[in-house]
Coordinates of C-alpha atoms and ligand atoms in Angstrom, one line a residue:
X13 CA 0.0 -0.1 0.2
X14 CA 1.2 3.4 -0.7
X15 CA -0.8 5.3 1.8
X16 CA 1.1 7.9 3.7
X17 CA 3.8 8.3 1.2
X18 CA 2.9 11.3 -0.8
X19 CA -0.4 11.6 0.7
X20 CA -2.1 15.0 0.2
X21 CA -4.6 16.2 2.5
X22 CA -6.6 18.1 -0.2
X23 CA -7.0 18.1 -4.1
X24 CA -9.3 19.4 -6.9
X25 CA -10.1 17.3 -9.8
X26 CA -11.7 18.1 -12.9
X27 CA -13.8 16.1 -15.5
X28 CA -16.1 16.5 -18.6
X29 CA -19.4 14.7 -19.1
X30 CA -19.6 12.6 -21.9
X31 CA -22.5 11.4 -24.1
X32 CA -22.9 7.7 -25.4
X33 CA -23.0 7.2 -29.0
X34 CA -23.5 3.4 -28.5
X35 CA -25.8 3.1 -25.4
X36 CA -25.4 1.4 -22.3
X37 CA -28.6 0.0 -20.7
X38 CA -28.5 -2.9 -18.4
X39 CA -26.4 -4.2 -15.7
X40 CA -25.5 -7.8 -15.3
X41 CA -27.7 -9.3 -12.4
X42 CA -24.3 -10.1 -10.3
X43 CA -21.0 -8.2 -9.7
X44 CA -19.9 -4.9 -9.3
X45 CA -22.3 -2.6 -11.5
X46 CA -21.0 -4.5 -14.6
X47 CA -22.6 -3.3 -17.9
X48 CA -24.4 -5.9 -20.0
X49 CA -23.5 -4.3 -23.1
X50 CA -20.6 -2.5 -24.4
X51 CA -20.6 1.4 -25.1
X52 CA -18.7 4.3 -26.5
X53 CA -19.0 8.0 -25.9
X54 CA -17.7 11.0 -26.9
X55 CA -16.0 13.3 -24.1
X56 CA -17.3 16.9 -24.3
X57 CA -15.2 20.0 -23.6
X58 CA -16.9 23.3 -22.6
X59 CA -18.4 21.8 -19.7
X60 CA -16.7 20.9 -16.4
X61 CA -17.4 19.5 -13.1
X62 CA -14.6 20.5 -10.5
X63 CA -14.5 18.5 -7.2
X64 CA -12.6 19.2 -4.0
X65 CA -11.7 16.4 -1.5
X66 CA -10.3 17.7 1.6
X67 CA -9.6 14.8 4.4
X68 CA -11.3 15.9 7.8
X69 CA -10.2 13.1 10.0
X70 CA -12.0 14.4 12.7
X71 CA -15.7 14.5 10.7
X72 CA -17.6 11.6 12.0
X73 CA -18.4 10.7 8.2
X74 CA -18.1 12.1 4.7
X75 CA -19.6 15.3 3.9
X76 CA -20.8 16.4 0.4
X77 CA -21.9 19.8 -0.9
X78 CA -23.1 20.0 -4.6
X79 CA -23.0 23.3 -6.2
X80 CA -23.0 24.9 -2.6
X81 CA -26.2 23.0 -1.0
X82 CA -25.3 20.1 1.5
X83 CA -26.3 16.8 0.1
X84 CA -27.8 13.7 2.1
X85 CA -28.6 10.1 1.3
X86 CA -27.6 8.4 -1.6
X87 CA -25.5 11.0 -3.2
X88 CA -23.2 11.1 -0.1
X89 CA -23.3 7.0 0.0
X90 CA -21.9 6.9 -3.6
X91 CA -19.2 9.6 -2.8
X92 CA -18.0 7.4 0.4
X93 CA -18.2 4.3 -1.9
X94 CA -15.8 5.7 -4.3
X95 CA -13.3 7.0 -1.4
X96 CA -13.2 3.8 -0.1
X97 CA -12.6 2.1 -3.4
X98 CA -9.8 4.4 -3.9
X99 CA -8.4 4.1 -0.5
X100 CA -8.8 0.3 -0.2
X101 CA -7.9 -0.7 -3.7
X102 CA -9.1 -4.0 -5.1
X103 CA -7.2 -5.9 -2.3
X104 CA -8.2 -4.1 0.4
X105 CA -6.4 -2.2 3.3
X106 CA -6.5 -2.5 7.1
X107 CA -6.1 1.2 7.9
X108 CA -9.1 3.1 8.3
X109 CA -9.9 5.8 5.8
X110 CA -10.1 9.4 7.1
X111 CA -13.5 11.1 6.5
X112 CA -13.4 13.5 3.7
X113 CA -15.6 16.9 2.9
X114 CA -16.0 16.9 -0.8
X115 CA -17.3 20.0 -2.7
X116 CA -18.4 19.6 -6.2
X117 CA -19.4 22.4 -8.6
X118 CA -20.6 22.1 -12.2
X119 CA -20.0 25.2 -14.5
X120 CA -22.8 24.2 -16.5
X121 CA -26.7 24.5 -15.8
X122 CA -27.8 21.3 -14.1
X123 CA -31.0 21.7 -16.4
X124 CA -29.3 21.0 -19.1
X125 CA -29.4 17.1 -18.4
X126 CA -25.8 16.8 -18.9
X127 CA -25.0 16.9 -15.1
X128 CA -25.0 13.3 -15.3
X129 CA -23.3 11.2 -12.7
X130 CA -20.3 10.8 -15.2
X131 CA -18.2 13.8 -14.9
X132 CA -19.1 14.1 -11.2
X133 CA -17.3 10.7 -10.1
X134 CA -14.6 11.1 -12.8
X135 CA -13.5 14.4 -11.1
X136 CA -14.1 12.5 -7.8
X137 CA -11.6 9.8 -8.4
X138 CA -8.8 11.7 -9.6
X139 CA -9.2 14.3 -6.6
X140 CA -9.6 11.4 -4.0
X141 CA -6.6 9.6 -5.3
X142 CA -4.4 12.6 -4.8
X143 CA -6.0 13.7 -1.6
X144 CA -5.9 10.1 -0.1
X145 CA -2.1 9.5 -1.8
X146 CA -3.4 6.1 -3.1
X147 CA -1.3 6.4 -6.1
X148 CA -3.8 4.4 -8.6
X149 CA -3.4 4.5 -12.1
X150 CA -6.1 5.8 -14.2
X151 CA -7.3 2.6 -15.4
X152 CA -7.8 2.0 -11.7
X153 CA -9.4 5.1 -11.4
X154 CA -11.7 4.3 -14.2
X155 CA -12.4 0.8 -13.1
X156 CA -13.6 2.3 -9.6
X157 CA -15.6 5.2 -10.8
X158 CA -17.5 2.7 -13.2
X159 CA -18.4 0.6 -10.1
X160 CA -20.3 3.8 -8.8
X161 CA -21.6 5.2 -12.2
X162 CA -20.5 2.9 -15.4
X163 CA -20.7 6.2 -17.7
X164 CA -18.2 7.8 -15.2
X165 CA -15.5 5.2 -15.9
X166 CA -15.7 6.4 -19.7
X167 CA -15.2 10.3 -18.3
X168 CA -11.5 9.4 -17.0
X169 CA -10.5 9.8 -20.4
X170 CA -10.8 12.1 -23.2
X171 CA -12.2 11.8 -26.8
X172 CA -13.9 8.6 -27.9
X173 CA -14.2 6.5 -25.4
X174 CA -15.2 2.2 -24.9
X175 CA -16.3 0.5 -22.1
X176 CA -16.6 -3.1 -22.7
X177 CA -19.4 -5.2 -21.4
X178 CA -18.5 -6.8 -18.0
X179 CA -18.0 -10.7 -17.4
X180 CA -19.7 -12.4 -14.8
X181 CA -17.0 -12.8 -12.0
X182 CA -14.7 -9.9 -12.7
X183 CA -14.2 -7.0 -10.7
X184 CA -12.0 -5.4 -13.0
X185 CA -13.5 -3.4 -15.9
X186 CA -11.9 -0.1 -16.7
X187 CA -12.9 2.0 -19.9
X188 CA -10.5 2.5 -22.8
X189 CA -9.6 5.4 -25.0
X190 CA -10.2 4.5 -28.5
X191 CA -9.3 7.9 -30.3
X192 CA -8.1 11.5 -28.8
X193 CA -10.5 14.3 -29.2
X194 CA -8.5 15.8 -32.0
X195 CA -9.3 12.5 -33.8
X196 CA -12.4 13.9 -35.2
X197 CA -13.8 17.6 -35.2
X198 CA -17.6 17.0 -34.4
X199 CA -19.9 18.9 -32.4
X200 CA -22.8 17.8 -30.4
X201 CA -25.4 20.5 -30.0
X202 CA -27.7 19.9 -27.0
X203 CA -31.1 20.8 -27.2
X204 CA -32.4 21.6 -23.6
X205 CA -36.2 20.9 -23.5
X206 CA -37.2 20.6 -19.8
X207 CA -35.8 21.8 -16.3
X208 CA -35.7 19.6 -13.2
X209 CA -34.3 16.5 -12.6
X210 CA -35.3 13.1 -14.6
X211 CA -38.2 11.0 -13.5
X212 CA -36.4 7.4 -13.0
X213 CA -32.5 7.6 -12.5
X214 CA -30.9 5.4 -14.6
X215 CA -29.9 2.6 -12.2
X216 CA -33.7 2.0 -11.2
X217 CA -34.5 2.3 -14.8
X218 CA -32.1 -0.4 -16.1
X219 CA -33.1 -2.9 -13.2
X220 CA -36.7 -2.2 -14.3
X221 CA -36.1 -2.8 -17.9
X222 CA -34.2 -6.0 -17.2
X223 CA -36.9 -7.4 -14.8
X224 CA -40.0 -6.4 -17.0
X225 CA -39.3 -5.4 -20.5
X226 CA -40.1 -8.3 -23.2
X227 CA -37.7 -6.5 -25.6
X228 CA -34.7 -6.8 -23.2
X229 CA -33.3 -10.1 -24.6
X230 CA -33.2 -8.8 -28.1
X231 CA -31.4 -5.5 -27.0
X232 CA -28.6 -7.6 -25.2
X233 CA -28.2 -9.8 -28.5
X234 CA -28.3 -6.6 -30.8
X235 CA -26.4 -3.8 -29.0
X236 CA -23.0 -5.7 -29.5
X237 CA -23.3 -5.3 -33.2
X238 CA -24.4 -1.9 -33.1
X239 CA -21.4 -1.2 -31.0
X240 CA -19.2 -2.8 -33.2
X241 CA -20.5 -0.5 -36.2
X242 CA -20.2 2.6 -34.3
X243 CA -16.7 1.8 -33.4
X244 CA -15.7 1.2 -36.7
X245 CA -17.4 4.4 -38.1
X246 CA -15.5 6.6 -35.4
X247 CA -12.0 4.9 -36.2
X248 CA -12.9 5.5 -40.2
X249 CA -14.6 9.2 -39.3
X250 CA -17.4 8.0 -41.4
X251 CA -20.4 10.5 -40.2
X252 CA -22.8 8.8 -42.9
X253 CA -22.4 5.4 -41.0
X254 CA -22.1 6.9 -37.5
X255 CA -25.0 9.2 -37.7
X256 CA -27.9 6.5 -38.6
X257 CA -26.2 3.9 -36.3
X258 CA -25.9 6.0 -33.1
X259 CA -29.8 7.4 -33.8
X260 CA -30.8 3.6 -33.7
X261 CA -28.7 2.9 -30.7
X262 CA -30.4 5.3 -28.8
X263 CA -34.1 4.7 -30.2
X264 CA -33.6 0.9 -29.5
X265 CA -32.3 1.7 -25.6
X266 CA -35.5 3.8 -25.6
X267 CA -37.7 1.1 -27.2
X268 CA -36.7 -1.5 -24.3
X269 CA -37.3 0.9 -22.0
X270 CA -40.5 1.9 -23.1
X271 CA -41.6 -1.6 -23.0
X272 CA -40.9 -2.0 -19.5
X273 CA -43.6 -2.2 -16.8
X274 CA -44.6 0.3 -15.6
X275 CA -43.1 1.9 -18.8
X276 CA -40.2 4.2 -18.7
X277 CA -41.2 7.4 -20.9
X278 CA -38.0 9.7 -20.5
X279 CA -39.4 11.7 -23.4
X280 CA -41.5 15.0 -23.8
X281 CA -43.3 16.6 -26.8
X282 CA -40.3 18.4 -27.5
X283 CA -38.0 15.5 -27.6
X284 CA -40.1 14.2 -30.4
X285 CA -40.2 17.8 -32.2
X286 CA -36.4 17.8 -32.1
X287 CA -36.3 14.3 -33.7
X288 CA -38.6 15.7 -36.5
X289 CA -36.7 18.9 -37.1
X290 CA -33.1 16.5 -37.1
X291 CA -35.1 14.8 -39.9
X292 CA -36.1 17.9 -41.9
X293 CA -32.4 19.3 -41.6
X294 CA -31.0 16.1 -42.9
X295 CA -33.8 16.0 -45.7
X296 CA -32.4 19.8 -46.6
X297 CA -28.9 18.3 -46.8
X298 CA -27.5 18.8 -43.3
X299 CA -25.4 16.2 -41.7
X300 CA -27.2 16.1 -38.2
X301 CA -28.1 12.9 -36.4
X302 CA -29.9 12.6 -32.8
X303 CA -28.9 10.9 -29.7
X304 CA -31.0 10.8 -26.3
X305 CA -30.0 9.7 -22.9
X306 CA -32.2 8.8 -19.9
X307 CA -34.1 12.0 -19.9
X308 CA -36.0 14.5 -22.5
X309 CA -33.0 16.5 -23.7
X310 CA -31.7 15.8 -27.3
X311 CA -28.3 15.8 -28.2
X312 CA -27.5 16.3 -32.1
X313 CA -24.1 14.9 -33.9
X314 CA -23.0 17.6 -36.5
X315 CA -19.9 18.7 -38.0
X316 CA -17.9 21.7 -37.2
X317 CA -19.0 23.9 -39.8
X318 CA -22.8 23.0 -39.7
X319 CA -23.1 23.4 -35.7
X320 CA -24.2 27.1 -35.7
X321 CA -26.8 26.5 -38.4
X322 CA -28.3 23.3 -36.5
X323 CA -28.2 25.0 -33.3
X324 CA -30.1 27.9 -34.7
X325 CA -32.7 26.0 -36.3
X326 CA -33.1 23.8 -33.2
X327 CA -33.2 26.9 -30.9
X328 CA -36.5 27.8 -32.9
X329 CA -38.1 24.3 -32.0
X330 CA -41.3 24.8 -30.0
X331 CA -40.2 23.8 -26.3
X332 CA -36.6 23.9 -26.6
X333 CA -35.2 26.1 -23.8
X334 CA -31.9 26.6 -25.1
X335 CA -29.1 25.3 -27.0
X336 CA -25.6 24.5 -26.4
X337 CA -22.8 23.9 -28.7
X338 CA -20.4 21.5 -27.5
X339 CA -16.8 19.8 -28.8
X340 CA -14.7 16.8 -28.2
X341 CA -13.0 17.2 -24.9
X342 CA -9.9 16.0 -22.8
X343 CA -9.3 13.5 -19.9
X344 CA -10.3 13.8 -16.2
X345 CA -7.1 15.9 -14.5
X346 CA -6.0 16.8 -11.4
X347 CA -5.8 20.5 -10.6
X348 CA -3.9 21.0 -7.1
X349 CA -2.2 18.7 -5.0
X350 CA -1.5 19.0 -1.1
X351 CA -3.1 22.3 -0.5
X352 CA -2.7 22.2 3.0
X353 CA 0.5 20.6 3.0
X354 CA 0.0 17.7 5.2
Ligands
PMV21 O1 -24.0 5.0 -15.8 P1 -25.1 5.7 -15.8 O2 -26.1 5.2 -14.2 O3 -24.7 7.3 -15.7 O4 -25.9 5.4 -16.8 C1 -25.8 6.1 -18.4 C2 -27.3 5.5 -19.4 C3 -27.1 6.3 -20.4 O5 -26.7 7.6 -20.2 C4 -28.4 6.4 -20.5 C5 -26.2 5.8 -21.7 C6 -24.9 6.1 -21.6 O6 -24.1 5.2 -22.2 O7 -24.4 6.9 -21.0

């Protein structure tokens, strides 16, 4: 164990959200949060979660503030889970972990639907690693963050990132970088269609889907093929293949979720209107394709030279609150180390 050597008492980490082009939906029935299907995402610049971890051995337990407001319950539990993983490592450690005060802020509106757990737990992983002096590799941090939120495992890396499906019996499953941010000058236009948090979180939604959706087996069989097609299209920078394949991955994910009991309907009216607007843009010759996560917002994949035009058209769709143009971004990183010199 490396605890104590180079242990910093406080550190700040920074990470970007990511959007899956090939969707992850569903977990293995057993094991530490192992995805049932492979996924592929793009890490996004321009939006950042910044997380400070300060060791406070005198505290009775970990403390968390999110955008300045104290958090309780499940959010704190997940933070403690990741702090424990980073401290103990896969083999475990006998020393007791000091409690930590964690402060996390997003520089983007949480209403954008991009304030997913991905950037939060990726930023926490790098900050915790430094504050606790754990000296984990980025692969270890990715595998650990993945146990708390699978999409967070991907945000440790920049650019295009893949996360394989888990295998029963495995603990170890990091994401891995497929191509750096500058591999392909894509743009992702976020069309914000609602304010407030989503109705059903992804973990609950996935469990319900696996337990009740008659389409789940078909999704598990189909998703790996779709992932391979998307992977090849990214490597070849082929938007004519990537675009339709990413749309289908998202629609298939929502299809299997819609068939759950009770149904998981993440869309609102504007979610559908934006899809129709994207189809109209395409009919008029634009390169624009949509993807949708477990919420009502729509993210449009397009090229750098068409992004402003696409954004302007989508901003005019009824029910769209605002649009944000994003680009491929870099990996999670450490901002400061050993702030109070302990
Ligand atoms: O890992 P989670 O719990 O953030 O779930 C992510 C689920 C989707 O965003 C819908 C798909 C994905 O691959 O990111």
